[in-house]
Coordinates of N, CA and C in Angstrom, one line a residue:
X1 N -19.8 38.5 -29.1 CA -18.6 37.8 -28.8 C -18.2 36.7 -29.4
X2 N -17.0 36.5 -28.7 CA -16.5 35.7 -30.0 C -14.8 35.0 -29.4
X3 N -14.7 33.9 -29.5 CA -13.3 33.7 -28.8 C -12.1 32.5 -30.1
X4 N -11.3 32.3 -30.1 CA -10.9 32.2 -31.1 C -9.0 31.3 -30.9
X5 N -9.4 29.7 -31.2 CA -8.4 29.9 -30.6 C -8.1 28.7 -32.1
X6 N -6.7 27.8 -32.5 CA -6.2 27.6 -33.0 C -5.1 26.7 -33.8
X7 N -5.0 25.4 -33.4 CA -3.6 24.4 -33.5 C -3.7 23.6 -34.7
X8 N -2.6 24.6 -35.8 CA -2.1 22.9 -36.9 C -1.5 22.1 -36.0
X9 N -2.0 20.6 -37.0 CA -2.2 19.7 -37.2 C -0.2 18.8 -37.4
X10 N 0.3 18.0 -37.1 CA 1.6 17.8 -37.7 C 0.9 17.2 -39.0
X11 N 2.0 17.4 -39.9 CA 2.4 17.7 -41.8 C 3.7 16.8 -41.3
X12 N 3.3 15.7 -43.4 CA 4.6 15.3 -43.1 C 5.6 16.6 -44.2
X13 N 7.1 16.4 -44.0 CA 7.5 17.7 -44.6 C 8.4 17.7 -45.7
X14 N 8.0 15.9 -46.5 CA 8.2 15.7 -47.1 C 7.3 15.9 -48.5
X15 N 7.0 16.5 -49.7 CA 5.9 16.7 -50.5 C 5.4 15.6 -51.6
X16 N 4.1 15.8 -51.7 CA 4.0 14.1 -52.2 C 3.4 14.4 -52.9
X17 N 3.9 15.6 -53.8 CA 4.0 15.5 -55.9 C 4.2 17.3 -55.7
X18 N 4.8 18.4 -56.5 CA 4.8 19.5 -56.9 C 3.8 19.8 -58.7
X19 N 3.8 21.1 -58.2 CA 3.3 21.8 -60.2 C 4.7 22.1 -60.6
X20 N 4.9 21.7 -61.9 CA 5.8 22.0 -63.2 C 5.8 24.4 -62.9
X21 N 6.5 24.7 -64.0 CA 6.3 25.7 -64.7 C 4.7 25.7 -65.5
X22 N 4.6 24.9 -65.9 CA 3.3 24.8 -67.0 C 1.9 24.3 -66.7
X23 N 2.0 24.1 -65.3 CA 0.5 23.9 -64.4 C 0.6 22.1 -64.4
X24 N 1.3 21.5 -64.5 CA 1.6 19.6 -65.0 C 1.9 19.7 -63.5
X25 N 1.2 18.4 -62.8 CA 1.6 17.7 -61.9 C 2.1 16.8 -61.5
X26 N 3.5 16.8 -61.0 CA 4.4 15.7 -61.0 C 4.3 15.1 -59.4
X27 N 4.8 13.6 -59.2 CA 5.1 12.9 -58.0 C 5.9 13.6 -57.3
X28 N 6.5 13.7 -56.6 CA 7.8 13.8 -55.8 C 8.1 11.8 -55.3
X29 N 9.8 12.4 -55.9 CA 10.2 11.0 -55.7 C 11.1 11.0 -54.8
X30 N 12.5 9.8 -54.4 CA 13.5 10.1 -54.1 C 14.2 11.3 -54.5
X31 N 14.8 10.7 -55.3 CA 15.5 11.2 -57.0 C 15.3 12.7 -56.8
X32 N 14.0 13.4 -56.1 CA 13.8 14.8 -56.0 C 14.8 15.5 -55.0
X33 N 14.8 14.9 -54.2 CA 15.8 15.4 -52.7 C 16.4 15.6 -53.1
X34 N 17.2 15.2 -54.3 CA 19.1 15.8 -54.2 C 18.7 16.9 -55.1
X35 N 18.2 16.4 -56.0 CA 17.1 18.0 -57.3 C 18.2 19.2 -57.1
X36 N 18.8 19.8 -57.2 CA 19.1 21.0 -56.4 C 18.1 22.2 -56.5
X37 N 17.3 22.0 -57.4 CA 16.0 23.1 -57.0 C 14.9 22.5 -56.3
X38 N 14.4 20.8 -57.1 CA 13.6 20.8 -56.1 C 13.9 20.0 -54.4
X39 N 15.0 20.2 -54.7 CA 15.5 19.9 -52.7 C 14.6 21.0 -51.9
X40 N 14.8 22.0 -52.2 CA 14.8 22.8 -50.7 C 12.3 23.0 -50.4
X41 N 12.0 22.2 -51.8 CA 10.6 21.4 -51.3 C 10.5 21.4 -49.9
X42 N 11.6 20.9 -49.7 CA 11.1 19.5 -48.4 C 11.2 20.4 -47.2
X43 N 10.9 20.5 -46.0 CA 10.4 21.8 -45.2 C 12.0 21.2 -43.7
X44 N 12.4 21.9 -43.6 CA 13.5 21.2 -42.6 C 13.2 20.7 -41.4
X45 N 12.4 21.5 -40.8 CA 11.7 21.1 -39.4 C 10.4 21.6 -39.2
X46 N 9.2 21.4 -38.0 CA 8.1 21.6 -38.4 C 7.6 21.1 -37.0
X47 N 7.0 22.1 -36.3 CA 7.2 21.8 -35.1 C 5.5 22.6 -35.0
X48 N 4.0 21.8 -33.8 CA 2.9 22.2 -33.6 C 3.2 23.3 -32.8
X49 N 1.7 24.4 -33.8 CA 1.6 25.8 -33.6 C 0.9 26.2 -32.7
X50 N 0.2 26.4 -31.3 CA -1.1 27.0 -30.9 C -1.8 28.4 -30.8
X51 N -2.1 28.8 -31.5 CA -2.6 30.2 -31.6 C -4.3 30.5 -30.8
X52 N -3.5 31.7 -29.5 CA -4.9 32.1 -29.3 C -5.0 33.4 -29.2
X53 N -6.6 33.8 -29.4 CA -6.8 35.1 -30.0 C -7.1 35.3 -28.5
X54 N -7.6 36.6 -28.0 CA -8.2 37.1 -26.5 C -10.1 37.6 -26.6
X55 N -10.7 37.6 -26.0 CA -12.0 37.3 -25.6 C -11.7 39.1 -26.5
X56 N -12.9 38.9 -27.5 CA -13.4 40.3 -27.5 C -14.8 41.0 -28.1
X57 N -15.1 42.0 -27.4 CA -16.8 42.2 -27.7 C -16.1 43.6 -28.2
X58 N -18.0 44.1 -29.0 CA -18.8 44.6 -29.4 C -20.0 44.6 -29.1
X59 N -21.0 46.3 -28.7 CA -22.2 46.5 -28.4 C -22.5 47.6 -30.2
X60 N -23.5 46.3 -30.3 CA -24.4 47.7 -31.6 C -25.6 48.0 -30.4
X61 N -26.3 49.6 -31.5 CA -27.6 49.3 -31.0 C -28.5 50.0 -32.8
X62 N -30.1 49.3 -32.2 CA -30.4 49.4 -33.9 C -31.8 49.4 -33.2
X63 N -32.5 51.3 -33.4 CA -34.2 51.8 -33.0 C -34.8 52.0 -34.4
X64 N -36.4 51.5 -34.7 CA -36.6 50.8 -35.6 C -38.1 51.9 -35.4
X65 N -38.5 52.7 -35.9 CA -39.8 53.7 -35.7 C -41.0 53.2 -37.3
X66 N -41.7 53.0 -36.7 CA -42.6 52.5 -38.1 C -43.7 54.0 -38.1
X67 N -43.9 54.2 -39.2 CA -44.5 54.7 -39.6 C -45.7 55.2 -40.5
X68 N -46.9 54.4 -40.4 CA -47.8 54.7 -41.0 C -48.1 53.0 -41.2
X69 N -48.6 52.6 -42.4 CA -48.6 50.6 -42.4 C -47.4 51.0 -43.5
X70 N -46.8 52.0 -43.9 CA -46.2 51.3 -45.0 C -44.4 51.6 -45.4
X71 N -44.1 52.3 -43.9 CA -42.9 53.0 -44.5 C -41.9 52.5 -42.8
X72 N -41.2 52.1 -42.9 CA -40.3 51.6 -40.7 C -38.8 52.5 -41.3
X73 N -38.6 53.5 -40.1 CA -37.5 54.2 -40.5 C -36.4 53.7 -39.2
X74 N -35.5 53.0 -39.7 CA -34.6 52.9 -38.4 C -33.3 53.5 -38.9
X75 N -32.5 53.7 -37.5 CA -31.1 54.0 -36.8 C -30.7 53.5 -36.3
X76 N -29.0 53.1 -36.6 CA -28.3 51.9 -36.4 C -26.7 52.7 -35.6
X77 N -25.8 52.3 -34.5 CA -25.3 52.9 -34.7 C -24.2 51.1 -34.0
X78 N -23.5 51.4 -34.8 CA -22.6 49.7 -33.8 C -21.0 50.3 -33.8
X79 N -20.6 49.4 -33.0 CA -19.3 49.6 -32.3 C -19.7 50.9 -31.0
X80 N -20.3 50.6 -30.6 CA -20.7 51.5 -29.7 C -19.6 51.5 -28.4
X81 N -19.0 50.2 -28.0 CA -19.0 50.0 -27.0 C -18.1 49.1 -27.4
X82 N -16.6 48.9 -27.4 CA -15.8 47.8 -27.2 C -14.8 47.3 -26.3
X83 N -14.8 46.1 -26.3 CA -13.3 45.4 -25.4 C -12.3 44.4 -26.8
X84 N -11.8 44.8 -27.2 CA -10.5 44.2 -28.1 C -8.9 44.6 -27.5
X85 N -8.7 43.7 -26.4 CA -7.3 43.9 -26.1 C -6.5 43.6 -26.7
X86 N -4.9 44.2 -26.4 CA -4.0 43.9 -27.6 C -3.3 42.8 -26.8
X87 N -2.5 41.8 -28.1 CA -2.3 40.0 -28.0 C -1.2 40.5 -28.3
X88 N 0.1 38.7 -28.1 CA 1.4 39.2 -28.6 C 1.0 37.7 -29.9
X89 N 1.8 37.7 -30.5 CA 1.9 37.1 -31.1 C 3.6 36.8 -32.5
X90 N 4.1 35.5 -32.0 CA 5.7 35.5 -33.1 C 6.3 37.1 -32.9
X91 N 6.4 37.0 -30.9 CA 6.8 38.6 -30.8 C 6.6 39.3 -31.0
X92 N 5.2 40.1 -32.0 CA 4.8 41.2 -32.6 C 3.5 40.9 -31.5
X93 N 3.4 42.4 -31.3 CA 1.7 43.1 -30.5 C 0.8 43.6 -31.3
X94 N -0.1 42.2 -31.6 CA -1.5 42.7 -32.3 C -2.5 44.0 -31.4
X95 N -2.8 45.2 -32.4 CA -3.1 46.1 -31.8 C -4.9 45.8 -32.1
X96 N -5.6 45.2 -31.9 CA -7.3 45.4 -32.7 C -8.1 46.7 -31.9
X97 N -8.5 47.5 -33.2 CA -9.1 48.9 -33.1 C -10.5 48.4 -33.8
X98 N -11.4 49.2 -33.6 CA -12.6 49.5 -34.0 C -13.0 50.9 -34.5
X99 N -13.5 51.8 -35.1 CA -14.1 52.6 -35.1 C -16.0 52.5 -35.9
X100 N -16.2 53.1 -35.0 CA -17.4 53.3 -34.3 C -18.4 53.9 -35.8
X101 N -19.3 53.2 -36.1 CA -20.3 54.1 -37.6 C -21.7 53.7 -37.0
X102 N -22.5 54.9 -38.0 CA -23.6 55.1 -37.1 C -24.3 55.1 -39.0
X103 N -25.6 54.9 -39.3 CA -26.6 54.8 -40.2 C -28.1 55.0 -40.2
X104 N -28.3 55.0 -41.3 CA -30.0 55.4 -41.4 C -30.6 54.0 -42.9
X105 N -31.9 53.1 -42.3 CA -32.3 52.7 -43.4 C -33.9 53.2 -43.7
X106 N -34.7 53.3 -44.5 CA -35.7 53.3 -44.7 C -35.8 51.8 -45.2
X107 N -37.7 51.6 -44.9 CA -38.2 50.2 -45.6 C -39.5 50.5 -45.8
X108 N -40.2 50.3 -47.2 CA -41.1 50.7 -48.0 C -41.7 49.4 -48.3
X109 N -42.6 49.1 -47.8 CA -43.6 48.4 -48.4 C -44.8 49.1 -48.8
X110 N -45.2 48.4 -50.3 CA -45.9 48.9 -51.2 C -47.2 47.4 -51.1

């Protein structure tokens, strides 16, 4: 079970540096604001966004049987029951789907 909430903090619209095509870092100066290529590095607007993801819950099951002193057999079934509601973000519907799966494991002690 988990809850998720994220909020982005305000950031500067103007970068403090940029990396050129050769991988070298250069400071972003006032002259770069009017440069035909580097002017696009300045963000036009910025707003603080807050994103919430609704509560989700998944139930798993694991059963273990000890056979003698040296063998443990376990059967597990994950995601038997789940509650993952749909929610909207940026005008889109987010659908979280989970698929149950199962398996078996054997632990041998020597």
